[in-house]
Tab-separated table of C-alpha atoms (C1' of nucleotides) in Angstrom:
chain	number	residue	atom	x	y	z
A	36	MET	CA	112.128	-25.355	-51.579
A	37	ASP	CA	111.020	-24.660	-48.061
A	38	ARG	CA	107.477	-23.999	-49.205
A	39	GLU	CA	105.379	-24.831	-46.190
A	40	SER	CA	102.009	-25.428	-47.801
A	41	LEU	CA	101.189	-27.637	-50.740
A	42	THR	CA	99.344	-26.974	-53.951
A	43	LEU	CA	95.740	-28.096	-54.309
A	44	LEU	CA	96.877	-30.811	-56.676
A	45	GLU	CA	99.320	-32.120	-54.099
A	46	TYR	CA	96.653	-32.219	-51.405
A	47	ALA	CA	94.305	-33.999	-53.783
A	48	LEU	CA	97.016	-36.581	-54.447
A	49	LEU	CA	97.646	-37.103	-50.744
A	50	GLY	CA	93.919	-37.522	-50.232
A	51	LEU	CA	93.725	-40.194	-52.904
A	52	LEU	CA	96.807	-42.032	-51.702
A	53	ARG	CA	95.388	-42.096	-48.217
A	54	ILE	CA	92.763	-44.543	-49.438
A	55	VAL	CA	95.012	-46.798	-51.472
A	56	PRO	CA	98.451	-46.647	-53.138
A	57	LEU	CA	98.189	-45.645	-56.768
A	58	SER	CA	100.357	-45.360	-59.850
A	59	GLY	CA	100.637	-42.148	-61.802
A	60	TYR	CA	98.506	-43.708	-64.471
A	61	ASP	CA	95.831	-44.646	-61.939
A	62	VAL	CA	95.702	-41.016	-60.893
A	63	GLN	CA	95.321	-39.889	-64.482
A	64	ARG	CA	92.318	-42.133	-64.938
A	65	ILE	CA	90.741	-40.992	-61.690
A	66	PHE	CA	91.124	-37.347	-62.647
A	67	ALA	CA	89.668	-38.090	-66.060
A	68	SER	CA	86.610	-39.962	-64.817
A	69	THR	CA	85.458	-38.503	-61.493
A	70	PRO	CA	84.350	-35.117	-60.155
A	71	LEU	CA	88.022	-34.489	-59.469
A	72	GLY	CA	88.154	-33.870	-63.191
A	73	HIS	CA	88.923	-30.198	-62.806
A	74	PHE	CA	92.455	-31.293	-62.049
A	75	SER	CA	94.531	-31.781	-65.112
A	76	SER	CA	95.057	-35.416	-65.891
A	77	SER	CA	98.158	-34.682	-67.925
A	78	PRO	CA	101.226	-36.696	-66.981
A	79	GLY	CA	103.268	-33.503	-67.064
A	80	ALA	CA	101.388	-32.347	-63.992
A	81	ILE	CA	100.973	-35.598	-62.110
A	82	TYR	CA	104.389	-37.258	-62.282
A	83	PRO	CA	106.321	-34.165	-61.191
A	84	ALA	CA	103.847	-33.585	-58.360
A	85	LEU	CA	104.285	-37.139	-57.104
A	86	LYS	CA	108.037	-36.713	-57.291
A	87	ARG	CA	107.821	-33.511	-55.245
A	88	LEU	CA	105.771	-35.268	-52.593
A	89	GLU	CA	108.267	-38.106	-52.463
A	90	LYS	CA	111.185	-35.700	-52.133
A	91	ARG	CA	109.442	-34.138	-49.162
A	92	GLY	CA	108.892	-37.515	-47.581
A	93	LEU	CA	105.101	-37.277	-47.710
A	94	VAL	CA	104.820	-40.195	-50.083
A	95	ARG	CA	106.783	-43.387	-50.563
A	96	PHE	CA	107.469	-45.088	-53.895
A	97	THR	CA	107.332	-48.840	-54.273
A	98	VAL	CA	107.665	-50.880	-57.432
A	99	ASP	CA	104.930	-53.379	-58.033
A	100	ALA	CA	106.839	-56.672	-58.261
A	101	SER	CA	103.918	-58.637	-59.667
A	102	THR	CA	104.542	-57.299	-63.154
A	103	GLU	CA	108.286	-57.406	-63.728
A	104	LEU	CA	108.339	-56.541	-67.395
A	105	ARG	CA	105.999	-53.599	-67.138
A	106	PRO	CA	106.768	-52.130	-63.742
A	107	ARG	CA	104.228	-49.869	-62.070
A	108	ARG	CA	105.620	-47.374	-59.610
A	109	LEU	CA	103.076	-47.172	-56.836
A	110	SER	CA	102.921	-44.170	-54.529
A	111	ALA	CA	101.764	-44.690	-50.970
A	112	LEU	CA	101.016	-42.113	-48.292
A	113	ALA	CA	103.753	-41.891	-45.657
A	114	GLU	CA	103.190	-40.755	-42.086
A	115	PRO	CA	104.409	-37.199	-42.680
A	116	GLY	CA	101.935	-37.069	-45.535
A	117	MET	CA	99.173	-38.047	-43.163
A	118	GLY	CA	100.363	-35.256	-40.885
A	119	ALA	CA	100.279	-32.739	-43.716
A	120	LEU	CA	96.717	-33.746	-44.565
A	121	ASP	CA	95.755	-33.511	-40.915
A	122	ALA	CA	97.229	-30.041	-40.571
A	123	TRP	CA	95.505	-28.858	-43.718
A	124	ALA	CA	92.191	-30.285	-42.529
A	125	HIS	CA	92.321	-27.938	-39.553
A	126	GLU	CA	92.661	-24.746	-41.592
A	127	PRO	CA	89.512	-22.640	-41.720
A	128	VAL	CA	88.165	-21.142	-44.922
A	129	THR	CA	89.196	-17.544	-45.533
A	130	ARG	CA	87.845	-14.924	-47.910
A	131	ASP	CA	91.156	-14.999	-49.674
A	132	GLU	CA	91.013	-18.712	-50.286
A	133	LEU	CA	87.420	-18.478	-51.473
A	134	LEU	CA	88.356	-15.902	-54.130
A	135	ARG	CA	91.698	-17.374	-55.072
A	136	ASP	CA	90.473	-20.891	-55.658
A	137	GLY	CA	86.844	-21.506	-54.878
A	138	ARG	CA	87.281	-25.280	-55.096
A	139	ALA	CA	89.694	-25.538	-52.207
A	140	PRO	CA	87.113	-25.324	-49.384
A	141	VAL	CA	85.137	-28.307	-50.699
A	142	LEU	CA	88.210	-30.326	-51.542
A	143	ARG	CA	89.413	-29.845	-47.991
A	144	PHE	CA	86.025	-30.823	-46.638
A	145	SER	CA	86.066	-33.915	-48.772
A	146	LEU	CA	89.491	-34.984	-47.530
A	147	MET	CA	89.143	-34.048	-43.849
A	148	GLU	CA	86.944	-36.998	-42.973
A	149	GLY	CA	88.440	-38.842	-40.045
A	150	PHE	CA	90.802	-36.055	-39.032
A	151	LEU	CA	88.213	-33.905	-37.277
A	152	SER	CA	85.447	-34.647	-34.801
A	153	THR	CA	81.932	-34.168	-36.088
A	154	SER	CA	81.597	-30.977	-34.087
A	155	ASP	CA	84.826	-29.641	-35.576
A	156	VAL	CA	83.636	-30.506	-39.058
A	157	ILE	CA	80.435	-28.632	-38.323
A	158	GLY	CA	82.546	-25.727	-37.099
A	159	TYR	CA	84.471	-25.797	-40.348
A	160	LEU	CA	81.264	-25.730	-42.377
A	161	ARG	CA	79.850	-22.903	-40.267
A	162	GLY	CA	83.010	-20.911	-40.913
A	163	TYR	CA	82.807	-21.707	-44.593
A	164	GLY	CA	79.199	-20.540	-44.682
A	165	ASP	CA	80.044	-17.363	-42.807
A	166	VAL	CA	82.807	-16.470	-45.230
A	167	VAL	CA	80.492	-17.099	-48.165
A	168	ARG	CA	77.707	-15.001	-46.650
A	169	ALA	CA	80.113	-12.166	-45.899
A	170	TYR	CA	81.277	-12.202	-49.480
A	171	LEU	CA	77.652	-12.307	-50.615
A	172	ASP	CA	77.130	-9.044	-48.752
A	173	GLU	CA	80.023	-7.544	-50.660
A	174	LEU	CA	78.574	-8.692	-53.955
A	175	ARG	CA	75.115	-7.349	-53.128
A	176	GLU	CA	76.647	-3.976	-52.360
A	177	GLN	CA	77.977	-3.982	-55.892
A	178	ARG	CA	74.474	-4.164	-57.346
A	179	PRO	CA	73.726	-0.419	-57.302
A	180	LEU	CA	77.159	0.316	-58.753
A	181	ALA	CA	76.704	-2.213	-61.542
A	182	GLU	CA	73.247	-0.813	-62.334
A	183	GLY	CA	74.562	2.713	-62.558
A	184	ALA	CA	77.465	1.778	-64.790
A	185	GLY	CA	75.202	0.921	-67.702
A	186	GLY	CA	75.514	-2.343	-69.569
A	187	LEU	CA	73.226	-5.274	-68.964
A	188	HIS	CA	75.780	-8.076	-69.070
A	189	PRO	CA	77.903	-7.039	-66.104
A	190	LEU	CA	74.715	-6.780	-64.080
A	191	LEU	CA	73.563	-10.247	-65.100
A	192	SER	CA	77.052	-11.609	-64.433
A	193	LEU	CA	76.948	-10.208	-60.941
A	194	GLU	CA	73.719	-12.122	-60.361
A	195	HIS	CA	75.492	-15.239	-61.607
A	196	GLY	CA	78.050	-14.824	-58.880
A	197	ILE	CA	75.441	-14.113	-56.243
A	198	ARG	CA	73.397	-17.187	-57.142
A	199	GLY	CA	76.469	-19.361	-57.121
A	200	TYR	CA	77.526	-18.266	-53.672
A	201	GLU	CA	73.952	-18.511	-52.407
A	202	ALA	CA	73.981	-22.130	-53.493
A	203	GLN	CA	77.232	-22.670	-51.601
A	204	ALA	CA	75.838	-21.069	-48.450
A	205	ALA	CA	72.704	-23.190	-48.655
A	206	TRP	CA	74.846	-26.272	-49.131
A	207	THR	CA	76.822	-25.605	-45.938
A	208	ASP	CA	73.548	-25.438	-43.966
A	209	TRP	CA	72.286	-28.627	-45.570
A	210	ALA	CA	75.566	-30.447	-44.997
A	211	ILE	CA	75.527	-29.486	-41.325
A	212	GLU	CA	72.026	-30.975	-41.042
A	213	GLN	CA	73.186	-34.164	-42.707
A	214	LEU	CA	76.069	-34.479	-40.265
A	215	GLN	CA	73.817	-33.855	-37.285
A	216	GLU	CA	71.285	-36.403	-38.456
A	217	ARG	CA	74.036	-38.951	-38.936
A	218	GLU	CA	75.308	-38.143	-35.448
A	219	ASP	CA	71.871	-38.459	-33.814
A	220	GLY	CA	71.333	-41.780	-35.545
A	221	LEU	CA	74.164	-43.270	-33.495
A	222	PRO	CA	73.240	-43.259	-29.796
B	183	MET	CA	105.355	-16.894	-78.628
B	184	ASP	CA	102.819	-17.755	-81.265
B	185	ARG	CA	100.183	-18.533	-78.673
B	186	GLU	CA	96.927	-17.885	-80.481
B	187	SER	CA	94.576	-17.480	-77.567
B	188	LEU	CA	94.977	-15.274	-74.534
B	189	THR	CA	94.832	-16.036	-70.847
B	190	LEU	CA	91.706	-15.193	-68.874
B	191	LEU	CA	93.578	-12.351	-67.230
B	192	GLU	CA	94.483	-10.908	-70.604
B	193	TYR	CA	90.892	-11.057	-71.800
B	194	ALA	CA	89.737	-9.407	-68.597
B	195	LEU	CA	92.259	-6.622	-69.165
B	196	LEU	CA	91.104	-6.117	-72.751
B	197	GLY	CA	87.518	-5.967	-71.518
B	198	LEU	CA	88.365	-3.290	-68.977
B	199	LEU	CA	90.426	-1.235	-71.412
B	200	ARG	CA	87.586	-1.348	-73.891
B	201	ILE	CA	85.607	0.917	-71.564
B	202	VAL	CA	88.360	3.370	-70.724
B	203	PRO	CA	92.172	3.506	-70.784
B	204	LEU	CA	93.677	2.533	-67.449
B	205	SER	CA	97.017	2.479	-65.690
B	206	GLY	CA	98.389	-0.668	-64.136
B	207	TYR	CA	97.585	0.755	-60.775
B	208	ASP	CA	93.999	1.454	-61.791
B	209	VAL	CA	93.681	-2.191	-62.734
B	210	GLN	CA	95.063	-3.273	-59.393
B	211	ARG	CA	92.423	-1.251	-57.576
B	212	ILE	CA	89.631	-2.550	-59.783
B	213	PHE	CA	90.677	-6.146	-59.170
B	214	ALA	CA	90.864	-5.452	-55.449
B	215	SER	CA	87.438	-3.835	-55.151
B	216	THR	CA	85.027	-5.438	-57.615
B	217	PRO	CA	83.685	-8.909	-58.377
B	218	LEU	CA	86.692	-9.280	-60.669
B	219	GLY	CA	88.530	-9.810	-57.404
B	220	HIS	CA	89.306	-13.426	-58.164
B	221	PHE	CA	92.018	-12.094	-60.430
B	222	SER	CA	95.211	-11.405	-58.620
B	223	SER	CA	95.783	-7.722	-58.090
B	224	SER	CA	99.514	-8.214	-57.704
B	225	PRO	CA	101.681	-5.999	-59.888
B	226	GLY	CA	103.768	-9.014	-60.800
B	227	ALA	CA	100.781	-10.364	-62.708
B	228	ILE	CA	99.315	-7.182	-64.145
B	229	TYR	CA	102.311	-5.276	-65.509
B	230	PRO	CA	103.768	-8.218	-67.416
B	231	ALA	CA	100.325	-9.038	-68.824
B	232	LEU	CA	99.875	-5.479	-70.079
B	233	LYS	CA	103.322	-5.618	-71.611
B	234	ARG	CA	102.451	-8.860	-73.399
B	235	LEU	CA	99.292	-7.308	-74.807
B	236	GLU	CA	101.244	-4.293	-76.008
B	237	LYS	CA	103.873	-6.468	-77.673
B	238	ARG	CA	101.090	-8.206	-79.564
B	239	GLY	CA	99.635	-4.908	-80.648
B	240	LEU	CA	96.343	-5.441	-78.828
B	241	VAL	CA	96.934	-2.505	-76.510
B	242	ARG	CA	98.659	0.841	-76.928
B	243	PHE	CA	100.648	2.628	-74.224
B	244	THR	CA	100.409	6.378	-73.762
B	245	VAL	CA	101.986	8.481	-71.048
B	246	ASP	CA	99.648	10.775	-69.215
B	247	ALA	CA	101.211	14.216	-69.824
B	248	SER	CA	99.139	15.969	-67.171
B	249	THR	CA	101.395	14.717	-64.389
B	250	GLU	CA	104.955	15.081	-65.627
B	251	LEU	CA	106.778	14.269	-62.414
B	252	ARG	CA	104.759	11.202	-61.632
B	253	PRO	CA	103.976	9.753	-65.027
B	254	ARG	CA	101.132	7.307	-65.400
B	255	ARG	CA	101.425	4.887	-68.270
B	256	LEU	CA	97.916	4.429	-69.586
B	257	SER	CA	96.971	1.392	-71.627
B	258	ALA	CA	94.285	1.752	-74.251
B	259	LEU	CA	92.607	-0.904	-76.358
B	260	ALA	CA	93.863	-0.948	-79.963
B	261	GLU	CA	91.833	-2.203	-82.906
B	262	PRO	CA	93.452	-5.652	-83.001
B	263	GLY	CA	92.554	-5.910	-79.322
B	264	MET	CA	88.955	-5.181	-80.175
B	265	GLY	CA	89.207	-7.893	-82.797
B	266	ALA	CA	90.596	-10.370	-80.290
B	267	LEU	CA	87.725	-9.630	-77.909
B	268	ASP	CA	85.238	-9.993	-80.734
B	269	ALA	CA	86.669	-13.348	-81.772
B	270	TRP	CA	86.642	-14.611	-78.209
B	271	ALA	CA	83.048	-13.461	-77.761
B	272	HIS	CA	82.002	-15.858	-80.504
B	273	GLU	CA	83.471	-18.965	-78.892
B	274	PRO	CA	80.901	-21.310	-77.388
B	275	VAL	CA	81.272	-22.849	-73.955
B	276	THR	CA	82.738	-26.347	-73.942
B	277	ARG	CA	82.821	-29.006	-71.263
B	278	ASP	CA	86.551	-28.662	-71.181
B	279	GLU	CA	86.425	-24.936	-70.503
B	280	LEU	CA	83.787	-25.436	-67.839
B	281	LEU	CA	86.012	-27.866	-65.939
B	282	ARG	CA	89.296	-26.141	-66.577
B	283	ASP	CA	88.203	-22.699	-65.450
B	284	GLY	CA	84.576	-22.384	-64.474
B	285	ARG	CA	84.759	-18.599	-64.408
B	286	ALA	CA	85.584	-18.200	-68.083
B	287	PRO	CA	82.040	-18.656	-69.429
B	288	VAL	CA	80.640	-15.820	-67.317
B	289	LEU	CA	83.591	-13.556	-67.920
B	290	ARG	CA	83.092	-14.011	-71.634
B	291	PHE	CA	79.392	-13.324	-71.300
B	292	SER	CA	80.163	-10.192	-69.351
B	293	LEU	CA	82.562	-8.887	-71.991
B	294	MET	CA	80.657	-9.927	-75.129
B	295	GLU	CA	78.073	-7.160	-74.865
B	296	GLY	CA	77.981	-5.247	-78.127
B	297	PHE	CA	79.803	-7.870	-80.147
B	298	LEU	CA	76.874	-10.254	-80.576
B	299	SER	CA	73.237	-9.765	-81.514
B	300	THR	CA	70.719	-10.488	-78.786
B	301	SER	CA	69.769	-13.726	-80.456
B	302	ASP	CA	73.408	-14.798	-80.640
B	303	VAL	CA	73.855	-13.956	-76.982
B	304	ILE	CA	70.837	-16.084	-76.206
B	305	GLY	CA	72.377	-18.833	-78.311
B	306	TYR	CA	75.556	-18.578	-76.286
B	307	LEU	CA	73.615	-18.842	-73.027
B	308	ARG	CA	71.641	-21.805	-74.317
B	309	GLY	CA	74.891	-23.531	-75.224
B	310	TYR	CA	76.328	-22.702	-71.819
B	311	GLY	CA	73.244	-24.133	-70.121
B	312	ASP	CA	73.380	-27.258	-72.245
B	313	VAL	CA	77.007	-27.891	-71.349
B	314	VAL	CA	76.221	-27.393	-67.674
B	315	ARG	CA	73.244	-29.736	-67.786
B	316	ALA	CA	75.252	-32.367	-69.613
B	317	TYR	CA	77.920	-32.185	-66.943
B	318	LEU	CA	75.196	-32.337	-64.282
B	319	ASP	CA	74.139	-35.660	-65.767
B	320	GLU	CA	77.695	-36.907	-65.408
B	321	LEU	CA	77.804	-35.801	-61.796
B	322	ARG	CA	74.460	-37.414	-60.980
B	323	GLU	CA	75.732	-40.669	-62.434
B	324	GLN	CA	78.512	-40.509	-59.887
B	325	ARG	CA	76.049	-40.577	-57.003
B	326	PRO	CA	75.652	-44.361	-56.779
B	327	LEU	CA	79.413	-44.795	-57.049
B	328	ALA	CA	80.072	-42.277	-54.316
B	329	GLU	CA	77.481	-43.922	-52.078
B	330	GLY	CA	79.010	-47.322	-52.531
B	331	ALA	CA	82.536	-46.134	-51.834
B	332	GLY	CA	81.761	-45.379	-48.197
B	333	GLY	CA	82.643	-42.077	-46.614
B	334	LEU	CA	80.109	-39.336	-46.068
B	335	HIS	CA	82.218	-36.362	-47.070
B	336	PRO	CA	82.823	-37.278	-50.696
B	337	LEU	CA	79.100	-37.808	-51.060
B	338	LEU	CA	78.277	-34.423	-49.579
B	339	SER	CA	80.968	-32.813	-51.716
B	340	LEU	CA	79.399	-34.286	-54.804
B	341	GLU	CA	76.140	-32.630	-53.835
B	342	HIS	CA	78.025	-29.368	-53.457
B	343	GLY	CA	79.096	-29.628	-57.054
B	344	ILE	CA	75.637	-30.593	-58.231
B	345	ARG	CA	74.003	-27.678	-56.452
B	346	GLY	CA	76.560	-25.249	-57.824
B	347	TYR	CA	76.012	-26.356	-61.400
B	348	GLU	CA	72.242	-26.399	-60.903
B	349	ALA	CA	72.482	-22.763	-59.881
B	350	GLN	CA	74.463	-22.022	-63.026
B	351	ALA	CA	71.924	-23.786	-65.235
B	352	ALA	CA	69.062	-21.899	-63.587
B	353	TRP	CA	70.950	-18.675	-64.095
B	354	THR	CA	71.306	-19.227	-67.836
B	355	ASP	CA	67.531	-19.670	-68.106
B	356	TRP	CA	66.878	-16.575	-66.061
B	357	ALA	CA	69.398	-14.503	-68.025
B	358	ILE	CA	67.766	-15.544	-71.297
B	359	GLU	CA	64.421	-14.341	-69.934
B	360	GLN	CA	65.975	-11.041	-68.928
B	361	LEU	CA	67.393	-10.544	-72.396
B	362	GLN	CA	64.089	-11.395	-74.047
B	363	GLU	CA	62.169	-9.002	-71.802
B	364	ARG	CA	64.648	-6.266	-72.589
B	365	GLU	CA	64.246	-7.037	-76.284
B	366	ASP	CA	60.427	-7.008	-76.162
B	367	GLY	CA	60.485	-3.697	-74.320
B	368	LEU	CA	61.977	-2.052	-77.397
B	369	PRO	CA	59.463	-2.196	-80.270
C	76	DT	C1'	107.923	14.859	-40.641
C	77	DA	C1'	106.429	10.309	-40.650
C	78	DG	C1'	103.453	7.083	-42.571
C	79	DA	C1'	100.027	5.901	-45.970
C	80	DT	C1'	98.998	5.730	-50.607
C	81	DC	C1'	100.191	6.479	-55.470
C	82	DA	C1'	102.746	4.300	-59.103
C	83	DT	C1'	105.982	1.724	-61.448
C	84	DG	C1'	108.306	-2.247	-62.183
C	85	DT	C1'	111.839	-6.546	-61.863
C	86	DA	C1'	113.887	-11.136	-60.245
C	87	DA	C1'	113.631	-15.721	-58.489
C	88	DT	C1'	111.039	-19.442	-58.018
C	89	DT	C1'	107.318	-22.595	-58.732
C	90	DT	C1'	103.839	-24.578	-61.293
C	91	DG	C1'	101.353	-26.111	-64.991
C	92	DT	C1'	100.709	-26.867	-70.170
C	93	DT	C1'	101.851	-28.861	-74.439
C	94	DA	C1'	104.199	-31.768	-76.898
C	95	DC	C1'	107.164	-35.299	-77.427
C	96	DA	C1'	109.404	-39.902	-76.613
C	97	DT	C1'	109.424	-44.712	-75.523
C	98	DG	C1'	108.004	-49.288	-75.272
C	99	DA	C1'	104.940	-53.303	-73.529
C	100	DT	C1'	100.586	-55.549	-73.786
C	101	DT	C1'	95.963	-56.534	-75.044
C	102	DC	C1'	92.124	-56.836	-78.184
C	103	DG	C1'	89.786	-57.198	-82.527
D	129	DC	C1'	99.220	-57.832	-87.192
D	130	DG	C1'	97.829	-53.320	-86.309
D	131	DA	C1'	95.561	-50.164	-83.259
D	132	DA	C1'	94.251	-48.950	-78.797
D	133	DT	C1'	95.480	-48.762	-74.232
D	134	DC	C1'	98.767	-49.359	-70.434
D	135	DA	C1'	102.538	-46.945	-68.340
D	136	DT	C1'	106.305	-44.085	-67.690
D	137	DG	C1'	108.396	-39.976	-68.055
D	138	DT	C1'	111.081	-35.453	-69.927
D	139	DA	C1'	111.848	-30.815	-72.233
D	140	DA	C1'	110.547	-26.345	-73.575
D	141	DC	C1'	107.760	-22.884	-72.555
D	142	DA	C1'	104.339	-19.739	-70.403
D	143	DA	C1'	102.398	-17.791	-66.451
D	144	DA	C1'	101.634	-16.609	-61.774
D	145	DT	C1'	103.269	-15.710	-56.935
D	146	DT	C1'	106.146	-13.654	-53.745
D	147	DA	C1'	109.193	-10.600	-52.579
D	148	DC	C1'	111.787	-6.877	-53.388
D	149	DA	C1'	113.070	-2.148	-55.036
D	150	DT	C1'	112.276	2.664	-55.914
D	151	DG	C1'	110.591	7.100	-55.382
D	152	DA	C1'	106.795	10.824	-55.461
D	153	DT	C1'	102.917	12.857	-53.169
D	154	DC	C1'	99.414	13.490	-49.883
D	155	DT	C1'	97.684	13.646	-45.078
D	156	DA	C1'	97.609	13.736	-40.050
DNA sequence: TAGATCATGTAATTTGTTACATGATTCG
DNA sequence: CGAATCATGTAACAAATTACATGATCTA
């Protein structure tokens, strides 16, 4: 009831509604047809989540009057919702978050545009990269243990994890470059 | 109640108990100190999950008699549990599974050792790679859309996803090579 | 002897999943 | 005119998180 932070799904919804008001059905289609597809597009997840956001005052409902017979209930971001997004955008990546839900750091990056200065965004990405590299060290320490334990598959699986996080670390470096280039392009 | 398939956590538990019987506390420490760390090590998740597995007959409880005053309830894999693992090991990766929980395909690979022939394991990895590459195509198709929509962050986030899945696809190829080398080494 | 760690678990709450229910509208 | 899609939701259930509760044993 007094839960301070929101679920990933709720943040994703706020991020979408920041662009344009949407109906629950709109959201379903977006989740079913874009890279946000790892969110469930089932109405049983979306409608209750929108209702929760409305109850908290982060979102406002309006009925689309243009179609009287088949009303669409549009959800629009309210100012407190903007504030919640802004606050979330300022949270750094932690090891815990990386392990608990690895998709949160990128989702936050995706939605933070406009809330942070370029240098703060770069700071966020640096922190993200640092957390990933620290966890990579942990995983690499596991290599001798996994070799000793016998069994080829656990060893290969460990390499799967290492390669995945290496790709994430490399992406943070690349993204920082992209942001700096974009910055330099504007005198 | 009649849920046919198990949760990821339950499969992970079966996989651990296949090696050696463990107490709930043992499991907590393993989750807290190995690459399985993305599973919650909270007792509120582990003890109920073990109880569910026992109720289904997949796991058997035994009390460690060596420490009477502080009894440890060990869980051991029962034959139906072995059967459940075996059945799971034979399931191919689907797009849906990849999006719903990206960690399932590797967990299954990690636990399938011994249940499948080398050629079937290679078949599994090929299928996994195919699903990843198919989803990569979907993501790459999103690039023009994301460019047109304005906003740098969503575009960079899309690349994050692409790089992550590229790493997974490359890993499946590499793992297949590893398995073939291992196979050729034994005449 | 006080605090950390071992070791077990439960209770309340929240969230998500699956399945169902309803009805309008559009398209072939 | 029938099927697909638009559009909204609810109800039952399963699962996880957080917090709490309890007590033994080891260690500084």
